[in-house]
């Protein structure tokens, strides 16, 4: 498993790479095919995508001769350090997870689910690094999460197996894994049909085996409603291998409190 | 001559007038400053509509105070001025009913808050972005960049649609498929289209309604949701994708058919198929 996750040169793919004149950094990350070529003073970027189902475990990062042809975008940077860093970050909106099979959590029970969400890549060039653009590794569909069409939040829709055993997690280098602990302190059954995961408030960690993780999130349901108290662990996750912090939260996590986290809405 | 001028300048009346002029000037300056200060201090905290109102209130409030003081300086009694103003208002009100009606409608429009500056509204045939809500009229900028002024009275009387009120919108695509088609298959094709457009919301779910049996087609409504900001582009994306998907799946979108029937008693039209080779050789 670990050999498949390693990239060339035994360096995780998110480390900075030198891309000299006339060469191109090719990154294959799950469904995303990214090529960044250096033709001074410009960076040429090409973004390609494969269907996710066929490409889940793909991970390859190499610098090769030649420039991407054709390319989608051009960025001008006269900097002579010629370095590119691809920084993974979590999505910019909450992700609504729909387990493929609904899970029911009876009163006073708890469960830990492992949810995976696709990461975005920040393309940073030069020294000090300048953000050229942000690319999602997988384009997710928009969705609405709230009690009505007037009140709610715009989110991304994600489908997942919502596994509850860590050993069952498949190899998907473009997805970050979030351990989610759900405690149902109410008396009634909690159907977990849709769960809103506030990823903009989480930090992203990269493990030595190139897997991506976030801190553990805890949702506590107190009363018989679809509101829950959200808390995020202060400490880093422990996947059993050395881990480093790659990106902080996009939004201030101190605004946490009671949020709408579960939903059985819109006639479902 | 110089004595007369000197006595005029030193006279109490002249000094009062000068003081009044200075007061009005200072009032204008302070009111303008106050307005600008309000704008700068509150621009991040207030909505554009409320900000504009507050700014005007500060400007006219300060100016009114200074003008009243200037009038007193000139020897006018405020009570008399107020009384005169009351009578004058009634007279003007009768004389210019439309203006007064617009003015009062404007107050109601602002109070009702059915739309604010920056919203897109539709009034009758006109759709545009609200630029300002003023005492007499509302100013709009249409999508093809034309400036339109609508009197407040018209807005109070007619139906106003605020397009940008809620964050998400539904698009209803009306279409028809041929009678021979299987509606379950059509549903599958349409749902697949919705799934492959990222701007199409996953929730509320896309829905296909069967509306009825039309003259030449089965009538269907395909309802999909999108973000308000993407709506115009989204509408055309969905329509194009649906047409392509139906074509690819071999599902017919029929045009109106007419069958000519000459009646039971008469014989059918005599139609003879002629071999094109024969017609050519006979020429």
Coordinates of C-alpha atoms in Angstrom, one line a residue:
Chain A
X1 CA 0.0 0.0 0.0
X2 CA 2.7 2.5 0.9
X3 CA 4.7 1.9 -2.3
X4 CA 1.7 2.9 -4.4
X5 CA 1.3 6.1 -2.4
X6 CA 5.0 7.2 -2.7
X7 CA 6.0 9.6 -5.4
X8 CA 9.2 9.8 -7.3
X9 CA 12.2 10.7 -5.2
X10 CA 10.4 9.5 -2.0
X11 CA 9.0 13.0 -1.5
X12 CA 5.3 13.6 -0.9
X13 CA 3.8 15.3 -4.0
X14 CA 3.0 18.5 -2.0
X15 CA 6.7 19.4 -1.5
X16 CA 8.1 22.3 -3.7
X17 CA 9.6 21.2 -7.0
X18 CA 12.0 23.0 -9.3
X19 CA 10.6 23.3 -12.8
X20 CA 13.4 24.8 -15.0
X21 CA 12.8 26.6 -18.3
X22 CA 11.3 24.3 -21.0
X23 CA 10.2 21.6 -18.5
X24 CA 6.8 20.7 -17.1
X25 CA 5.6 19.3 -13.8
X26 CA 3.0 16.6 -14.4
X27 CA 0.8 15.6 -11.5
X28 CA -1.8 12.9 -11.6
X29 CA -3.9 13.0 -8.5
X30 CA -7.0 10.7 -8.6
X31 CA -9.2 12.1 -11.3
X32 CA -7.1 15.2 -11.9
X33 CA -4.3 15.5 -14.5
X34 CA -2.4 18.7 -14.0
X35 CA 0.5 20.0 -16.1
X36 CA 2.4 23.2 -15.2
X37 CA 5.1 24.2 -17.7
X38 CA 7.8 26.9 -17.4
X39 CA 8.4 29.2 -20.4
X40 CA 9.9 32.3 -18.9
X41 CA 8.4 34.6 -17.9
X42 CA 5.2 32.6 -18.0
X43 CA 3.8 29.5 -16.4
X44 CA 1.5 27.4 -18.7
X45 CA -1.2 25.4 -17.0
X46 CA -3.3 22.6 -18.4
X47 CA -6.0 21.0 -16.4
X48 CA -7.5 17.6 -17.4
X49 CA -10.0 15.3 -15.7
X50 CA -10.9 11.6 -15.7
X51 CA -14.1 10.1 -14.3
X52 CA -13.5 9.5 -10.6
X53 CA -14.6 5.8 -10.5
X54 CA -11.8 4.8 -13.0
X55 CA -9.0 6.8 -11.4
X56 CA -9.3 6.5 -7.7
X57 CA -5.8 5.4 -6.8
X58 CA -3.8 7.3 -9.4
X59 CA -0.9 9.3 -8.0
X60 CA 2.2 10.3 -10.0
X61 CA 4.3 13.4 -9.9
X62 CA 7.3 14.0 -12.2
X63 CA 9.1 16.8 -14.0
X64 CA 9.7 16.2 -17.7
X65 CA 11.0 17.9 -20.8
X66 CA 8.6 19.9 -23.0
X67 CA 5.8 22.3 -22.4
X68 CA 2.0 21.5 -22.1
X69 CA 0.5 21.9 -25.5
X70 CA -2.3 23.0 -25.7
X71 CA -2.6 24.9 -22.4
X72 CA -5.6 26.4 -20.7
X73 CA -4.1 29.3 -18.9
X74 CA -1.0 31.5 -18.7
X75 CA 0.4 33.3 -15.7
X76 CA 3.3 35.8 -15.9
X77 CA 6.0 35.6 -13.3
X78 CA 9.5 37.0 -13.8
X79 CA 10.9 35.3 -10.6
X80 CA 14.0 33.3 -11.4
X81 CA 13.7 30.6 -8.7
X82 CA 11.4 28.5 -11.0
X83 CA 9.8 26.6 -8.2
X84 CA 6.2 25.2 -8.0
X85 CA 4.5 24.1 -4.9
X86 CA 1.1 22.4 -5.0
X87 CA -0.5 22.9 -1.6
X88 CA -3.5 20.8 -0.8
X89 CA -6.4 22.6 1.0
X90 CA -9.9 21.5 2.0
X91 CA -13.0 22.7 0.1
X92 CA -14.3 26.2 0.5
X93 CA -17.8 25.2 1.5
X94 CA -19.3 22.6 3.8
X95 CA -19.7 19.2 2.2
X96 CA -23.0 17.4 2.5
X97 CA -22.3 13.7 2.8
X98 CA -24.9 11.1 1.8
X99 CA -23.9 7.6 2.8
X100 CA -24.7 5.2 0.0
X101 CA -26.8 3.2 2.5
X102 CA -28.6 5.1 5.3
X103 CA -27.2 4.5 8.8
X104 CA -29.5 4.7 11.8
X105 CA -28.2 5.6 15.2
X106 CA -30.5 4.7 18.2
X107 CA -30.7 6.9 21.3
X108 CA -27.6 7.0 23.6
X109 CA -25.3 5.3 21.0
X110 CA -22.3 6.7 19.3
X111 CA -20.4 5.8 16.1
X112 CA -17.2 6.9 14.4
X113 CA -17.4 7.2 10.7
X114 CA -14.5 7.8 8.3
X115 CA -15.6 10.3 5.6
X116 CA -13.4 11.3 2.7
X117 CA -13.7 14.6 0.9
X118 CA -11.9 15.7 -2.3
X119 CA -9.1 18.3 -1.7
X120 CA -8.4 21.5 -3.7
X121 CA -4.9 22.3 -4.9
X122 CA -3.3 25.7 -4.6
X123 CA -0.7 26.3 -7.3
X124 CA 2.0 28.4 -5.7
X125 CA 4.9 29.7 -7.9
X126 CA 8.2 31.4 -7.1
X127 CA 9.8 32.6 -3.9
X128 CA 8.1 34.0 -1.9
X129 CA 5.3 31.8 -3.2
X130 CA 2.5 33.6 -5.2
X131 CA -0.9 31.9 -5.5
X132 CA -1.6 31.4 -9.3
X133 CA -4.9 29.6 -8.9
X134 CA -6.9 27.0 -7.0
X135 CA -8.0 23.8 -8.7
X136 CA -10.5 21.3 -7.2
X137 CA -9.2 17.7 -7.6
X138 CA -12.8 16.7 -8.2
X139 CA -15.6 19.1 -9.3
X140 CA -18.5 18.5 -6.8
X141 CA -22.1 19.3 -7.5
X142 CA -23.6 22.2 -5.6
X143 CA -26.3 21.5 -3.1
X144 CA -28.6 23.3 -0.6
X145 CA -28.6 22.3 3.1
X146 CA -31.3 23.8 5.3
X147 CA -34.8 23.5 6.6
X148 CA -36.4 25.3 3.6
X149 CA -35.5 26.9 0.3
X150 CA -35.3 30.3 2.0
X151 CA -33.1 29.4 4.9
X152 CA -30.0 27.4 4.7
X153 CA -26.5 27.2 3.3
X154 CA -25.0 26.5 -0.1
X155 CA -22.7 23.4 0.1
X156 CA -21.1 20.8 -2.1
X157 CA -22.7 17.3 -2.4
X158 CA -20.5 14.3 -1.8
X159 CA -21.4 10.7 -1.7
X160 CA -19.4 8.3 0.4
X161 CA -19.5 4.8 1.8
X162 CA -19.1 6.3 5.3
X163 CA -17.0 3.4 6.6
X164 CA -16.7 2.7 10.3
X165 CA -13.5 0.6 10.2
X166 CA -10.3 2.4 9.4
X167 CA -8.8 -0.8 7.7
X168 CA -11.5 -0.7 5.1
X169 CA -10.5 2.7 3.8
X170 CA -9.6 2.6 0.1
X171 CA -6.6 4.2 -1.4
X172 CA -7.7 7.6 -2.7
X173 CA -4.8 10.1 -2.8
X174 CA -7.0 13.1 -3.8
X175 CA -9.3 12.7 -0.8
X176 CA -8.8 13.8 2.8
X177 CA -10.1 11.5 5.6
X178 CA -12.1 13.0 8.5
X179 CA -12.9 10.8 11.5
X180 CA -16.4 11.9 12.5
X181 CA -17.7 10.9 15.9
X182 CA -21.5 11.1 16.3
X183 CA -23.1 10.9 19.7
X184 CA -26.8 10.6 19.9
X185 CA -27.8 11.8 23.4
X186 CA -31.5 12.0 22.5
X187 CA -34.0 9.2 23.1
X188 CA -35.1 8.8 19.5
X189 CA -33.3 7.2 16.6
X190 CA -31.1 9.5 14.5
X191 CA -31.3 8.6 10.8
X192 CA -28.0 9.6 9.2
X193 CA -29.2 10.3 5.7
X194 CA -27.3 13.5 5.1
X195 CA -24.6 14.9 7.3
X196 CA -23.1 18.4 6.8
X197 CA -19.3 18.3 7.3
X198 CA -17.9 21.8 8.0
X199 CA -14.6 21.2 6.1
X200 CA -13.7 25.0 5.8
X201 CA -13.2 25.0 9.6
X202 CA -10.8 22.1 9.6
X203 CA -7.0 21.9 9.1
X204 CA -5.4 19.5 6.6
X205 CA -2.5 17.1 7.5
X206 CA -0.3 15.1 5.3
X207 CA 1.0 11.7 6.4
X208 CA 4.3 10.2 5.4
X209 CA 2.5 7.6 3.2
X210 CA 0.9 10.5 1.2
X211 CA -2.5 10.1 2.7
X212 CA -4.4 13.3 3.8
X213 CA -6.2 13.7 7.1
X214 CA -8.1 16.3 9.1
X215 CA -8.7 16.5 12.8
X216 CA -11.5 14.5 14.3
X217 CA -14.9 16.2 14.3
X218 CA -17.5 15.4 17.1
X219 CA -21.2 16.0 16.6
X220 CA -23.4 15.8 19.7
X221 CA -27.1 15.7 19.3
X222 CA -28.8 16.7 22.5
X223 CA -32.5 17.1 21.9
X224 CA -34.9 15.5 19.4
X225 CA -33.9 17.9 16.6
X226 CA -31.6 17.9 13.6
X227 CA -29.3 20.4 15.4
X228 CA -26.0 19.3 16.8
X229 CA -23.1 20.7 18.8
X230 CA -20.0 20.6 16.7
X231 CA -16.5 20.5 18.1
X232 CA -13.1 19.9 16.4
X233 CA -10.2 18.2 18.1
X234 CA -7.3 20.6 18.8
X235 CA -4.7 17.9 18.3
X236 CA -3.7 16.4 15.0
X237 CA -5.1 13.0 13.8
X238 CA -3.1 9.9 14.4
X239 CA -3.0 7.6 11.4
X240 CA -0.1 5.6 12.8
X241 CA 2.6 7.3 10.6
X242 CA 4.4 10.6 11.0
X243 CA 2.2 13.5 10.0
X244 CA 2.7 17.2 9.2
X245 CA 0.2 20.1 9.0
X246 CA -0.3 21.3 5.4
X247 CA -3.0 24.0 5.7
X248 CA -5.0 25.8 8.4
X249 CA -8.7 26.3 8.4
X250 CA -10.3 28.6 5.8
X251 CA -12.9 29.9 8.3
X252 CA -12.5 30.8 11.9
X253 CA -13.5 27.6 13.9
X254 CA -14.3 29.7 17.0
X255 CA -17.7 30.5 15.5
X256 CA -18.8 27.0 16.3
X257 CA -21.9 26.3 18.4
X258 CA -25.1 24.7 17.6
X259 CA -25.4 24.0 13.9
X260 CA -27.7 22.1 11.7
X261 CA -25.7 19.0 10.9
X262 CA -28.3 16.3 10.1
X263 CA -31.1 16.6 7.7
X264 CA -34.1 14.7 6.6
X265 CA -35.5 17.2 4.2
X266 CA -37.1 17.9 0.9
X267 CA -39.3 14.8 0.9
X268 CA -36.5 12.3 1.5
Chain B
X1 CA -22.4 108.5 0.3
X2 CA -19.7 106.8 2.3
X3 CA -21.6 107.7 5.5
X4 CA -24.7 106.0 4.2
X5 CA -22.7 102.9 3.2
X6 CA -21.0 102.9 6.6
X7 CA -24.2 103.2 8.5
X8 CA -25.7 100.4 6.3
X9 CA -22.8 98.1 7.0
X10 CA -22.8 98.8 10.7
X11 CA -26.6 98.6 10.9
X12 CA -28.1 95.7 12.9
X13 CA -30.1 94.4 9.9
X14 CA -27.1 94.0 7.7
X15 CA -25.1 92.2 10.5
X16 CA -28.1 89.8 11.0
X17 CA -28.2 89.1 7.3
X18 CA -24.5 88.4 7.2
X19 CA -24.7 86.2 10.3
X20 CA -27.6 84.3 8.6
X21 CA -25.6 83.8 5.4
X22 CA -22.6 82.6 7.3
X23 CA -24.8 80.2 9.3
X24 CA -26.4 78.7 6.1
X25 CA -22.9 78.4 4.6
X26 CA -21.5 76.7 7.7
X27 CA -24.6 74.5 7.8
X28 CA -24.1 73.3 4.2
X29 CA -20.4 72.6 4.9
X30 CA -21.1 70.7 8.2
X31 CA -24.1 68.8 6.7
X32 CA -22.0 67.7 3.8
X33 CA -19.1 66.7 6.1
X34 CA -21.5 64.9 8.4
X35 CA -23.0 63.0 5.4
X36 CA -19.6 61.9 4.2
X37 CA -18.5 60.9 7.7
X38 CA -21.6 58.8 8.1
X39 CA -20.9 57.1 4.8
X40 CA -17.3 56.3 5.8
X41 CA -18.1 55.1 9.3
X42 CA -21.1 53.0 8.5
X43 CA -20.4 51.7 5.0
X44 CA -19.3 48.3 6.2
X45 CA -22.1 47.9 8.8
X46 CA -25.2 49.0 7.0
X47 CA -26.9 47.8 3.8
X48 CA -26.6 50.2 0.8
X49 CA -30.3 51.2 1.2
X50 CA -30.1 52.0 4.9
X51 CA -26.7 53.8 4.4
X52 CA -28.2 56.1 1.8
X53 CA -31.2 56.9 4.0
X54 CA -29.0 57.6 7.1
X55 CA -26.7 59.8 5.0
X56 CA -29.6 61.8 3.7
X57 CA -31.1 62.1 7.2
X58 CA -27.9 63.4 8.6
X59 CA -27.4 65.9 5.7
X60 CA -30.9 67.4 5.8
X61 CA -31.2 67.3 9.6
X62 CA -28.0 69.3 10.1
X63 CA -29.0 71.7 7.3
X64 CA -32.5 72.2 8.7
X65 CA -31.1 73.1 12.1
X66 CA -28.8 75.7 10.6
X67 CA -31.5 77.2 8.3
X68 CA -33.9 77.4 11.3
X69 CA -31.2 79.2 13.3
X70 CA -30.5 81.6 10.4
X71 CA -34.2 82.4 10.1
X72 CA -34.3 83.2 13.8
X73 CA -31.3 85.4 13.3
X74 CA -33.2 87.3 10.7
X75 CA -36.1 87.9 13.1
X76 CA -38.6 85.3 11.9
X77 CA -40.5 83.5 14.5
X78 CA -40.2 79.7 14.1
X79 CA -43.8 79.1 15.2
X80 CA -45.1 81.4 12.5
X81 CA -42.9 79.8 9.9
X82 CA -44.1 76.3 10.9
X83 CA -47.7 77.4 10.6
X84 CA -47.1 79.0 7.2
X85 CA -45.3 75.8 6.1
X86 CA -48.3 73.7 7.2
X87 CA -50.7 75.8 5.1
X88 CA -48.3 75.9 2.2
X89 CA -47.9 72.1 2.3
X90 CA -51.6 71.6 2.1
X91 CA -51.8 74.0 -0.9
X92 CA -48.9 72.4 -2.6
X93 CA -50.3 68.9 -1.9
X94 CA -53.5 69.8 -3.7
X95 CA -51.7 71.4 -6.5
X96 CA -49.3 68.6 -7.1
X97 CA -51.1 65.4 -6.2
X98 CA -48.9 63.1 -8.3
X99 CA -45.7 64.3 -6.7
X100 CA -47.2 64.0 -3.2
X101 CA -48.5 60.5 -4.0
X102 CA -45.0 59.5 -5.3
X103 CA -43.4 60.9 -2.2
X104 CA -45.7 59.0 0.2
X105 CA -45.4 55.8 -1.9
X106 CA -41.7 56.2 -1.6
X107 CA -41.9 56.2 2.2
X108 CA -44.0 53.0 2.1
X109 CA -41.6 51.3 -0.4
X110 CA -38.7 52.0 1.9
X111 CA -40.7 50.9 5.0
X112 CA -41.9 47.7 3.3
X113 CA -38.3 46.6 2.3
X114 CA -39.6 44.4 -0.4
X115 CA -36.4 45.2 -2.4
X116 CA -33.2 47.0 -1.7
X117 CA -30.4 48.6 -3.7
X118 CA -28.5 46.0 -5.7
X119 CA -31.6 43.7 -6.0
X120 CA -32.9 42.6 -9.4
X121 CA -36.6 43.3 -9.7
X122 CA -39.2 42.9 -12.4
X123 CA -42.0 45.4 -12.9
X124 CA -44.3 44.5 -15.8
X125 CA -42.0 44.0 -18.8
X126 CA -39.0 45.7 -17.2
X127 CA -36.3 43.7 -15.4
X128 CA -33.3 45.5 -13.9
X129 CA -30.9 46.1 -11.0
X130 CA -32.1 48.7 -8.4
X131 CA -29.7 51.6 -8.4
X132 CA -31.5 53.8 -5.9
X133 CA -34.8 54.2 -4.2
X134 CA -35.5 58.0 -4.1
X135 CA -38.3 60.2 -2.8
X136 CA -40.1 60.2 -6.2
X137 CA -38.9 57.3 -8.2
X138 CA -36.9 54.1 -8.3
X139 CA -34.0 53.9 -10.7
X140 CA -33.2 50.7 -12.5
X141 CA -30.4 49.5 -14.8
X142 CA -31.6 46.8 -17.1
X143 CA -29.5 43.8 -18.2
X144 CA -28.9 45.5 -21.6
X145 CA -27.5 48.5 -19.7
X146 CA -30.4 51.0 -20.1
X147 CA -31.3 53.4 -17.3
X148 CA -35.0 53.3 -16.3
X149 CA -36.9 55.5 -13.9
X150 CA -40.1 54.1 -12.4
X151 CA -42.4 56.4 -10.3
X152 CA -42.9 55.1 -6.8
X153 CA -46.7 55.2 -7.3
X154 CA -46.5 52.7 -10.1
X155 CA -44.4 50.3 -7.9
X156 CA -46.9 50.6 -5.1
X157 CA -49.8 49.8 -7.4
X158 CA -48.3 47.0 -9.5
X159 CA -46.9 43.6 -9.0
X160 CA -43.1 43.7 -8.3
X161 CA -41.0 40.5 -8.5
X162 CA -37.8 40.6 -6.5
X163 CA -35.7 38.0 -8.4
X164 CA -32.7 38.1 -6.0
X165 CA -34.5 37.6 -2.7
X166 CA -33.6 34.0 -2.1
X167 CA -30.2 32.3 -2.6
X168 CA -31.5 29.5 -4.9
X169 CA -33.9 29.4 -7.8
X170 CA -35.8 26.8 -9.7
X171 CA -35.8 26.5 -13.5
X172 CA -38.8 24.7 -15.1
X173 CA -38.0 23.4 -18.5
X174 CA -41.2 22.5 -20.4
X175 CA -40.7 19.9 -23.1
X176 CA -42.7 17.2 -25.0
X177 CA -41.7 13.7 -26.1
X178 CA -43.4 11.5 -28.7
X179 CA -46.3 9.3 -27.6
X180 CA -44.2 6.1 -28.4
X181 CA -41.6 7.0 -25.8
X182 CA -41.3 5.2 -22.4
X183 CA -41.6 7.9 -19.7
X184 CA -39.4 6.0 -17.2
X185 CA -36.6 6.0 -19.8
X186 CA -37.1 9.7 -20.3
X187 CA -36.9 10.2 -16.6
X188 CA -33.6 8.3 -16.4
X189 CA -32.1 10.3 -19.2
X190 CA -33.2 13.6 -17.6
X191 CA -31.9 12.7 -14.2
X192 CA -28.5 11.7 -15.7
X193 CA -28.3 15.2 -17.3
X194 CA -28.9 16.8 -14.0
X195 CA -26.3 14.7 -12.3
X196 CA -23.6 15.7 -14.8
X197 CA -24.1 19.5 -14.4
X198 CA -22.2 20.6 -11.3
X199 CA -24.2 23.8 -11.1
X200 CA -27.4 21.8 -10.8
X201 CA -28.2 21.4 -7.1
X202 CA -28.2 17.9 -5.7
X203 CA -30.8 19.0 -3.1
X204 CA -33.6 20.1 -3.6
X205 CA -33.7 17.1 -6.0
X206 CA -34.4 17.6 -9.7
X207 CA -37.9 16.4 -10.5
X208 CA -39.7 15.4 -13.7
X209 CA -43.5 16.0 -13.7
X210 CA -45.8 14.5 -16.3
X211 CA -48.2 17.3 -17.1
X212 CA -50.6 15.7 -19.6
X213 CA -51.4 14.4 -23.1
X214 CA -50.8 17.1 -25.6
X215 CA -51.9 17.3 -29.2
X216 CA -48.7 15.8 -30.6
X217 CA -46.6 15.0 -27.5
X218 CA -46.5 13.9 -23.9
X219 CA -46.0 17.1 -21.9
X220 CA -43.3 17.1 -19.3
X221 CA -41.9 19.6 -16.8
X222 CA -38.3 19.1 -15.8
X223 CA -37.6 21.2 -12.6
X224 CA -34.0 21.8 -11.5
X225 CA -32.5 24.1 -9.0
X226 CA -29.4 26.3 -9.1
X227 CA -27.7 29.1 -7.3
X228 CA -29.2 32.5 -8.0
X229 CA -25.9 33.9 -9.4
X230 CA -25.6 31.1 -12.0
X231 CA -29.2 31.1 -13.0
X232 CA -29.1 32.7 -16.5
X233 CA -26.2 30.6 -17.7
X234 CA -27.6 27.5 -16.0
X235 CA -30.9 27.8 -17.8
X236 CA -29.3 27.6 -21.2
X237 CA -26.8 24.9 -20.1
X238 CA -29.7 22.6 -18.9
X239 CA -31.8 23.2 -22.1
X240 CA -28.8 22.4 -24.3
X241 CA -27.8 19.3 -22.3
X242 CA -31.4 18.0 -22.3
X243 CA -31.7 18.4 -26.1
X244 CA -28.4 16.6 -26.7
X245 CA -29.2 13.8 -24.2
X246 CA -32.6 13.1 -25.7
X247 CA -31.1 13.1 -29.2
X248 CA -28.4 10.7 -28.1
X249 CA -30.9 8.4 -26.4
X250 CA -33.0 8.4 -29.6
X251 CA -36.0 10.0 -27.8
X252 CA -38.1 12.0 -30.2
X253 CA -39.1 15.6 -29.4
X254 CA -42.1 15.9 -31.9
X255 CA -43.3 18.9 -33.8
X256 CA -47.1 19.4 -34.1
X257 CA -48.6 16.6 -36.3
X258 CA -51.8 16.9 -38.3
X259 CA -53.5 13.8 -39.9
X260 CA -55.8 14.6 -42.8
X261 CA -59.0 12.5 -42.9
X262 CA -61.4 13.0 -45.6
X263 CA -64.4 11.3 -43.8
X264 CA -65.8 7.8 -43.7
X265 CA -68.0 8.0 -46.7
X266 CA -65.4 9.2 -49.1
X267 CA -62.6 7.1 -50.5
X268 CA -59.0 7.8 -49.6
X269 CA -57.0 10.2 -51.7
X270 CA -55.7 8.4 -54.7
X271 CA -51.9 8.2 -54.3
X272 CA -49.8 6.5 -57.0
X273 CA -46.1 5.8 -56.5
X274 CA -44.2 6.6 -59.8
X275 CA -40.8 5.1 -60.6
X276 CA -38.4 8.1 -61.1
X277 CA -36.6 6.1 -63.9
X278 CA -39.9 5.8 -65.9
X279 CA -40.7 9.5 -65.6
X280 CA -37.2 10.4 -66.8
X281 CA -37.3 8.1 -69.9
X282 CA -40.7 9.4 -70.9
X283 CA -39.3 13.0 -71.0

